[in-house]
mmCIF file of C-alpha atoms in Angstrom:
data_model
loop_
_atom_site.group_PDB
_atom_site.id
_atom_site.type_symbol
_atom_site.label_atom_id
_atom_site.label_comp_id
_atom_site.label_asym_id
_atom_site.label_seq_id
_atom_site.Cartn_x
_atom_site.Cartn_y
_atom_site.Cartn_z
ATOM 1 C CA MET A 1 -44.395 186.591 74.551
ATOM 2 C CA ARG A 2 -47.080 186.612 76.852
ATOM 3 C CA VAL A 3 -48.763 183.092 76.483
ATOM 4 C CA GLY A 4 -50.443 182.197 79.086
ATOM 5 C CA LEU A 5 -49.830 185.084 81.173
ATOM 6 C CA THR A 6 -52.268 187.252 82.511
ATOM 7 C CA GLU A 7 -51.424 190.893 82.750
ATOM 8 C CA LYS A 8 -50.094 191.194 86.677
ATOM 9 C CA ARG A 9 -48.116 187.738 86.582
ATOM 10 C CA TYR A 10 -46.003 188.988 83.410
ATOM 11 C CA LEU A 11 -46.174 191.712 85.310
ATOM 12 C CA VAL A 12 -44.498 189.358 88.383
ATOM 13 C CA LEU A 13 -42.525 187.779 86.075
ATOM 14 C CA ASN A 14 -40.743 190.886 84.286
ATOM 15 C CA VAL A 15 -39.874 192.298 87.791
ATOM 16 C CA LEU A 16 -38.531 188.789 88.540
ATOM 17 C CA ASP A 17 -36.563 188.791 84.947
ATOM 18 C CA LYS A 18 -35.094 192.366 86.065
ATOM 19 C CA LEU A 19 -33.920 191.481 88.910
ATOM 20 C CA GLY A 20 -32.883 187.859 88.363
ATOM 21 C CA ILE A 21 -33.264 186.775 91.964
ATOM 22 C CA ALA A 22 -35.767 187.743 94.685
ATOM 23 C CA THR A 23 -38.268 187.512 97.671
ATOM 24 C CA VAL A 24 -42.158 187.631 97.045
ATOM 25 C CA ASP A 25 -42.030 190.392 99.276
ATOM 26 C CA GLN A 26 -39.302 192.232 97.390
ATOM 27 C CA ILE A 27 -41.786 191.767 94.439
ATOM 28 C CA MET A 28 -44.532 193.077 96.526
ATOM 29 C CA ARG A 29 -42.777 196.092 97.248
ATOM 30 C CA LEU A 30 -42.058 196.761 93.949
ATOM 31 C CA THR A 31 -45.377 196.203 91.972
ATOM 32 C CA SER A 32 -47.699 196.144 94.899
ATOM 33 C CA PHE A 33 -49.872 193.793 94.327
ATOM 34 C CA ASN A 34 -50.640 191.582 96.971
ATOM 35 C CA LYS A 35 -48.788 188.890 98.476
ATOM 36 C CA SER A 36 -51.375 186.448 97.444
ATOM 37 C CA THR A 37 -51.741 187.349 93.798
ATOM 38 C CA ILE A 38 -47.414 186.742 93.946
ATOM 39 C CA TYR A 39 -47.030 183.356 95.248
ATOM 40 C CA TYR A 40 -49.687 182.229 93.227
ATOM 41 C CA ALA A 41 -47.841 183.992 90.072
ATOM 42 C CA LEU A 42 -44.150 181.666 91.506
ATOM 43 C CA LYS A 43 -46.590 178.723 92.218
ATOM 44 C CA GLU A 44 -47.099 178.652 88.716
ATOM 45 C CA PHE A 45 -44.513 179.518 87.263
ATOM 46 C CA GLU A 46 -42.315 177.486 89.391
ATOM 47 C CA LYS A 47 -44.250 173.856 87.240
ATOM 48 C CA LYS A 48 -44.003 175.858 84.018
ATOM 49 C CA ASP A 49 -39.658 175.920 84.220
ATOM 50 C CA LEU A 50 -39.911 179.936 84.363
ATOM 51 C CA ILE A 51 -38.135 180.273 87.577
ATOM 52 C CA LYS A 52 -36.332 178.080 90.376
ATOM 53 C CA LYS A 53 -37.252 178.524 94.142
ATOM 54 C CA PHE A 54 -33.999 178.012 97.052
ATOM 55 C CA LYS A 55 -34.094 178.826 100.571
ATOM 56 C CA SER A 56 -32.066 181.019 102.196
ATOM 57 C CA MET A 57 -32.273 182.305 105.845
ATOM 58 C CA GLN A 58 -35.443 180.866 106.289
ATOM 59 C CA GLN A 59 -37.090 182.275 103.601
ATOM 60 C CA ALA A 60 -38.000 180.969 100.180
ATOM 61 C CA VAL A 61 -36.306 183.209 97.186
ATOM 62 C CA TYR A 62 -36.406 183.350 93.477
ATOM 63 C CA LEU A 63 -34.521 182.798 90.582
ATOM 64 C CA ILE A 64 -35.789 183.225 86.725
ATOM 65 C CA THR A 65 -34.289 180.620 84.716
ATOM 66 C CA LYS A 66 -33.731 181.085 81.205
ATOM 67 C CA LEU A 67 -36.450 179.486 80.075
ATOM 68 C CA GLY A 68 -38.732 182.480 82.021
ATOM 69 C CA SER A 69 -36.853 184.876 80.912
ATOM 70 C CA GLU A 70 -37.266 184.161 76.693
ATOM 71 C CA VAL A 71 -41.150 184.211 78.167
ATOM 72 C CA ILE A 72 -40.496 187.512 78.879
ATOM 73 C CA GLY A 73 -37.874 188.090 75.272
ATOM 74 C CA ASP A 74 -36.326 191.264 76.690
ATOM 75 C CA LEU A 75 -33.304 189.588 78.511
ATOM 76 C CA ASN A 76 -33.075 186.021 77.305
ATOM 77 C CA PHE A 77 -30.834 184.802 79.840
ATOM 78 C CA GLY A 78 -31.340 182.863 83.734
ATOM 79 C CA PHE A 79 -30.142 184.072 86.629
ATOM 80 C CA SER A 80 -26.690 181.792 86.611
ATOM 81 C CA LYS A 81 -25.394 179.822 83.432
ATOM 82 C CA ASP A 82 -26.054 176.606 85.047
ATOM 83 C CA GLU A 83 -29.139 177.763 86.966
ATOM 84 C CA ARG A 84 -27.573 176.864 90.304
ATOM 85 C CA ASN A 85 -28.109 178.267 93.796
ATOM 86 C CA PRO A 86 -25.997 181.453 94.375
ATOM 87 C CA ASN A 87 -22.999 181.015 97.001
ATOM 88 C CA PHE A 88 -24.998 183.221 100.015
ATOM 89 C CA ALA A 89 -21.975 185.881 99.288
ATOM 90 C CA ILE A 90 -23.741 186.861 95.744
ATOM 91 C CA PHE A 91 -27.067 186.065 97.613
ATOM 92 C CA ARG A 92 -26.525 188.638 99.742
ATOM 93 C CA HIS A 93 -25.142 191.256 97.184
ATOM 94 C CA SER A 94 -28.018 190.546 95.244
ATOM 95 C CA MET A 95 -30.808 190.530 98.578
ATOM 96 C CA LEU A 96 -29.144 194.136 99.039
ATOM 97 C CA ILE A 97 -28.980 195.186 95.279
ATOM 98 C CA ASN A 98 -32.649 194.619 95.448
ATOM 99 C CA GLU A 99 -33.428 196.666 98.945
ATOM 100 C CA SER A 100 -31.367 199.472 97.744
ATOM 101 C CA VAL A 101 -33.359 199.736 94.541
ATOM 102 C CA ILE A 102 -36.888 199.818 96.879
ATOM 103 C CA PHE A 103 -35.111 202.078 98.910
ATOM 104 C CA TYR A 104 -34.425 204.982 95.487
ATOM 105 C CA LYS A 105 -37.818 204.259 94.453
ATOM 106 C CA ASP A 106 -39.975 205.051 97.493
ATOM 107 C CA GLN A 107 -37.395 208.348 97.449
ATOM 108 C CA PHE A 108 -37.798 208.940 93.727
ATOM 109 C CA ALA A 109 -41.359 208.178 93.549
ATOM 110 C CA GLU A 110 -42.361 208.100 90.270
ATOM 111 C CA ARG A 111 -39.362 210.244 89.734
ATOM 112 C CA ALA A 112 -36.867 207.823 88.303
ATOM 113 C CA LYS A 113 -36.919 204.661 86.356
ATOM 114 C CA PHE A 114 -34.563 201.643 87.086
ATOM 115 C CA GLU A 115 -32.189 199.812 84.969
ATOM 116 C CA MET A 116 -30.428 196.698 86.631
ATOM 117 C CA GLU A 117 -27.177 195.265 85.659
ATOM 118 C CA ARG A 118 -28.949 192.704 83.369
ATOM 119 C CA GLU A 119 -30.699 195.234 81.254
ATOM 120 C CA LEU A 120 -27.384 197.028 80.752
ATOM 121 C CA ILE A 121 -25.582 193.183 79.751
ATOM 122 C CA ALA A 122 -28.296 192.412 77.248
ATOM 123 C CA GLN A 123 -28.425 195.753 75.414
ATOM 124 C CA ILE A 124 -24.601 195.295 74.919
ATOM 125 C CA ILE A 125 -25.343 191.986 73.807
ATOM 126 C CA SER A 126 -27.636 193.220 71.429
ATOM 127 C CA GLN A 127 -25.687 195.570 70.077
ATOM 128 C CA GLY A 128 -23.312 192.095 68.596
ATOM 129 C CA SER A 129 -19.923 194.220 69.727
ATOM 130 C CA GLN A 130 -19.342 191.632 73.058
ATOM 131 C CA ARG A 131 -20.167 188.080 74.581
ATOM 132 C CA ARG A 132 -22.136 188.015 78.334
ATOM 133 C CA GLU A 133 -18.789 186.712 79.570
ATOM 134 C CA GLN A 134 -16.625 189.593 78.277
ATOM 135 C CA ILE A 135 -18.692 191.882 79.787
ATOM 136 C CA VAL A 136 -17.511 193.711 83.067
ATOM 137 C CA ASN A 137 -17.181 196.838 85.093
ATOM 138 C CA LEU A 138 -20.698 197.117 85.086
ATOM 139 C CA PRO A 139 -22.687 199.025 87.581
ATOM 140 C CA ASP A 140 -25.271 197.170 90.240
ATOM 141 C CA PHE A 141 -28.173 199.168 88.654
ATOM 142 C CA VAL A 142 -28.592 202.739 87.121
ATOM 143 C CA ILE A 143 -30.632 205.110 88.321
ATOM 144 C CA GLU A 144 -32.573 207.766 86.093
ATOM 145 C CA THR A 145 -34.312 210.935 86.081
ATOM 146 C CA GLU A 146 -35.177 213.886 83.798
ATOM 147 C CA ASP A 147 -31.775 215.403 84.561
ATOM 148 C CA THR A 148 -29.491 213.129 85.809
ATOM 149 C CA ARG A 149 -28.270 209.023 85.035
ATOM 150 C CA GLN A 150 -26.937 207.983 88.231
ATOM 151 C CA ALA A 151 -24.308 204.941 88.310
ATOM 152 C CA VAL A 152 -24.426 202.824 91.609
ATOM 153 C CA GLU A 153 -22.232 200.189 93.218
ATOM 154 C CA VAL A 154 -22.598 198.156 95.889
ATOM 155 C CA GLU A 155 -19.648 197.700 97.533
ATOM 156 C CA LEU A 156 -19.403 194.266 100.561
ATOM 157 C CA THR A 157 -15.955 193.209 100.550
ATOM 158 C CA ARG A 158 -12.610 194.909 100.283
ATOM 159 C CA LYS A 159 -11.083 194.903 96.498
ATOM 160 C CA ARG A 160 -7.011 195.665 95.674
ATOM 161 C CA ALA A 161 -7.175 199.153 95.251
ATOM 162 C CA ALA A 162 -5.721 199.011 91.304
ATOM 163 C CA LYS A 163 -9.213 197.130 90.570
ATOM 164 C CA ILE A 164 -10.891 199.690 92.368
ATOM 165 C CA THR A 165 -8.989 202.535 90.351
ATOM 166 C CA LYS A 166 -9.411 200.359 86.856
ATOM 167 C CA LYS A 167 -12.950 200.510 87.292
ATOM 168 C CA LEU A 168 -13.041 204.844 88.417
ATOM 169 C CA VAL A 169 -11.300 205.094 85.492
ATOM 170 C CA ASN A 170 -13.387 203.382 83.515
ATOM 171 C CA TYR A 171 -16.441 205.247 84.782
ATOM 172 C CA LYS A 172 -14.794 209.337 84.332
ATOM 173 C CA LYS A 173 -14.726 207.648 81.175
ATOM 174 C CA PHE A 174 -18.197 207.560 80.834
ATOM 175 C CA ILE A 175 -19.044 210.311 82.351
ATOM 176 C CA ILE A 176 -17.272 212.507 80.256
ATOM 177 C CA GLU A 177 -18.496 210.496 77.365
ATOM 178 C CA GLY A 178 -22.303 211.463 78.980
ATOM 179 C CA GLN A 179 -23.291 207.839 79.617
ATOM 180 C CA TYR A 180 -23.788 208.994 83.566
ATOM 181 C CA THR A 181 -23.619 212.237 85.288
ATOM 182 C CA HIS A 182 -23.107 210.660 88.649
ATOM 183 C CA LEU A 183 -21.873 207.667 90.429
ATOM 184 C CA ILE A 184 -22.676 206.624 93.792
ATOM 185 C CA TYR A 185 -21.039 204.058 95.995
ATOM 186 C CA LEU A 186 -22.898 202.455 98.703
ATOM 187 C CA TYR A 187 -21.061 200.188 100.987
ATOM 188 C CA GLN A 188 -20.583 198.873 104.672
ATOM 189 C CA SER A 189 -17.325 199.224 105.899
ATOM 190 C CA LEU A 190 -15.287 202.050 106.686
ATOM 191 C CA ALA A 191 -12.284 200.382 104.978
ATOM 192 C CA ILE A 192 -14.334 200.120 101.798
ATOM 193 C CA ARG A 193 -15.654 204.318 101.972
ATOM 194 C CA ARG A 194 -11.955 204.793 102.622
ATOM 195 C CA LEU A 195 -9.954 202.881 100.126
ATOM 196 C CA VAL A 196 -13.026 204.021 96.954
ATOM 197 C CA ALA A 197 -12.238 207.677 98.293
ATOM 198 C CA LYS A 198 -8.422 207.809 97.856
ATOM 199 C CA CYS A 199 -8.983 205.770 94.501
ATOM 200 C CA ALA A 200 -11.576 208.813 93.097
ATOM 201 C CA ALA A 201 -9.238 211.233 94.422
ATOM 202 C CA ASP A 202 -6.113 209.921 92.754
ATOM 203 C CA VAL A 203 -8.168 209.650 89.572
ATOM 204 C CA GLY A 204 -9.788 212.864 89.664
ATOM 205 C CA ILE A 205 -13.656 211.378 89.870
ATOM 206 C CA GLU A 206 -16.144 212.563 92.399
ATOM 207 C CA VAL A 207 -18.298 209.838 94.103
ATOM 208 C CA THR A 208 -21.573 210.197 96.032
ATOM 209 C CA PHE A 209 -21.130 207.471 98.975
ATOM 210 C CA GLY A 210 -24.126 205.964 101.149
ATOM 211 C CA ASN A 211 -24.059 204.025 104.213
ATOM 212 C CA LEU A 212 -26.624 200.956 103.526
ATOM 213 C CA ASP A 213 -26.631 200.265 107.556
ATOM 214 C CA GLU A 214 -27.960 203.691 107.346
ATOM 215 C CA MET A 215 -30.061 203.435 104.612
ATOM 216 C CA LEU A 216 -31.729 200.048 105.275
ATOM 217 C CA ARG A 217 -31.621 200.146 108.739
ATOM 218 C CA GLY A 218 -33.515 197.696 110.493
ATOM 219 C CA ASN A 219 -32.763 195.391 107.018
ATOM 220 C CA VAL A 220 -32.067 191.397 107.498
ATOM 221 C CA TYR A 221 -29.500 191.652 104.815
ATOM 222 C CA VAL A 222 -27.568 194.518 106.461
#
């Protein structure tokens, strides 16, 4: 449903729907539209309650609302159930996911497409097998090329070994079934990398690691 939206504004809203949350700069780098085009689009969306604006780290951040997602018509749910602003941990995790997608998009150019966790959730819901609140252990995003489908986890906080192991067992199953070909873990803390590597060795799954500090050097969210 594109009622009342120009093609450019539809594309801006569509990017925000896929990400769930983003800054003007992130949308600009994912669409190649100039800042003023995005700014005026977001201003219109905010007036129509298609998005919600809040400030964090002295910058404007935008969330898709349920109404905004329904205008696109693919996912049909907002960034958060009650449309409250996220806490800082969720905000920063979301920003680093977006920055990682942009990093890989620049690396792959036109050779890859990306699926966000929100899109994966919508696919599962559409199959009628699970409700949204029942869905767990999805990657933060997926990179798909002609030959590969890589699940990517952005892991910022240390978790219990049992929880990591359970997640890796699921990924091993998905890789065997052909749902994914590779698993990538992006991290900041060496302690997290060591824990994931140990659990992966125990499970018998190969994991590729990426250091967020090196990938996103100088980025405000790192």
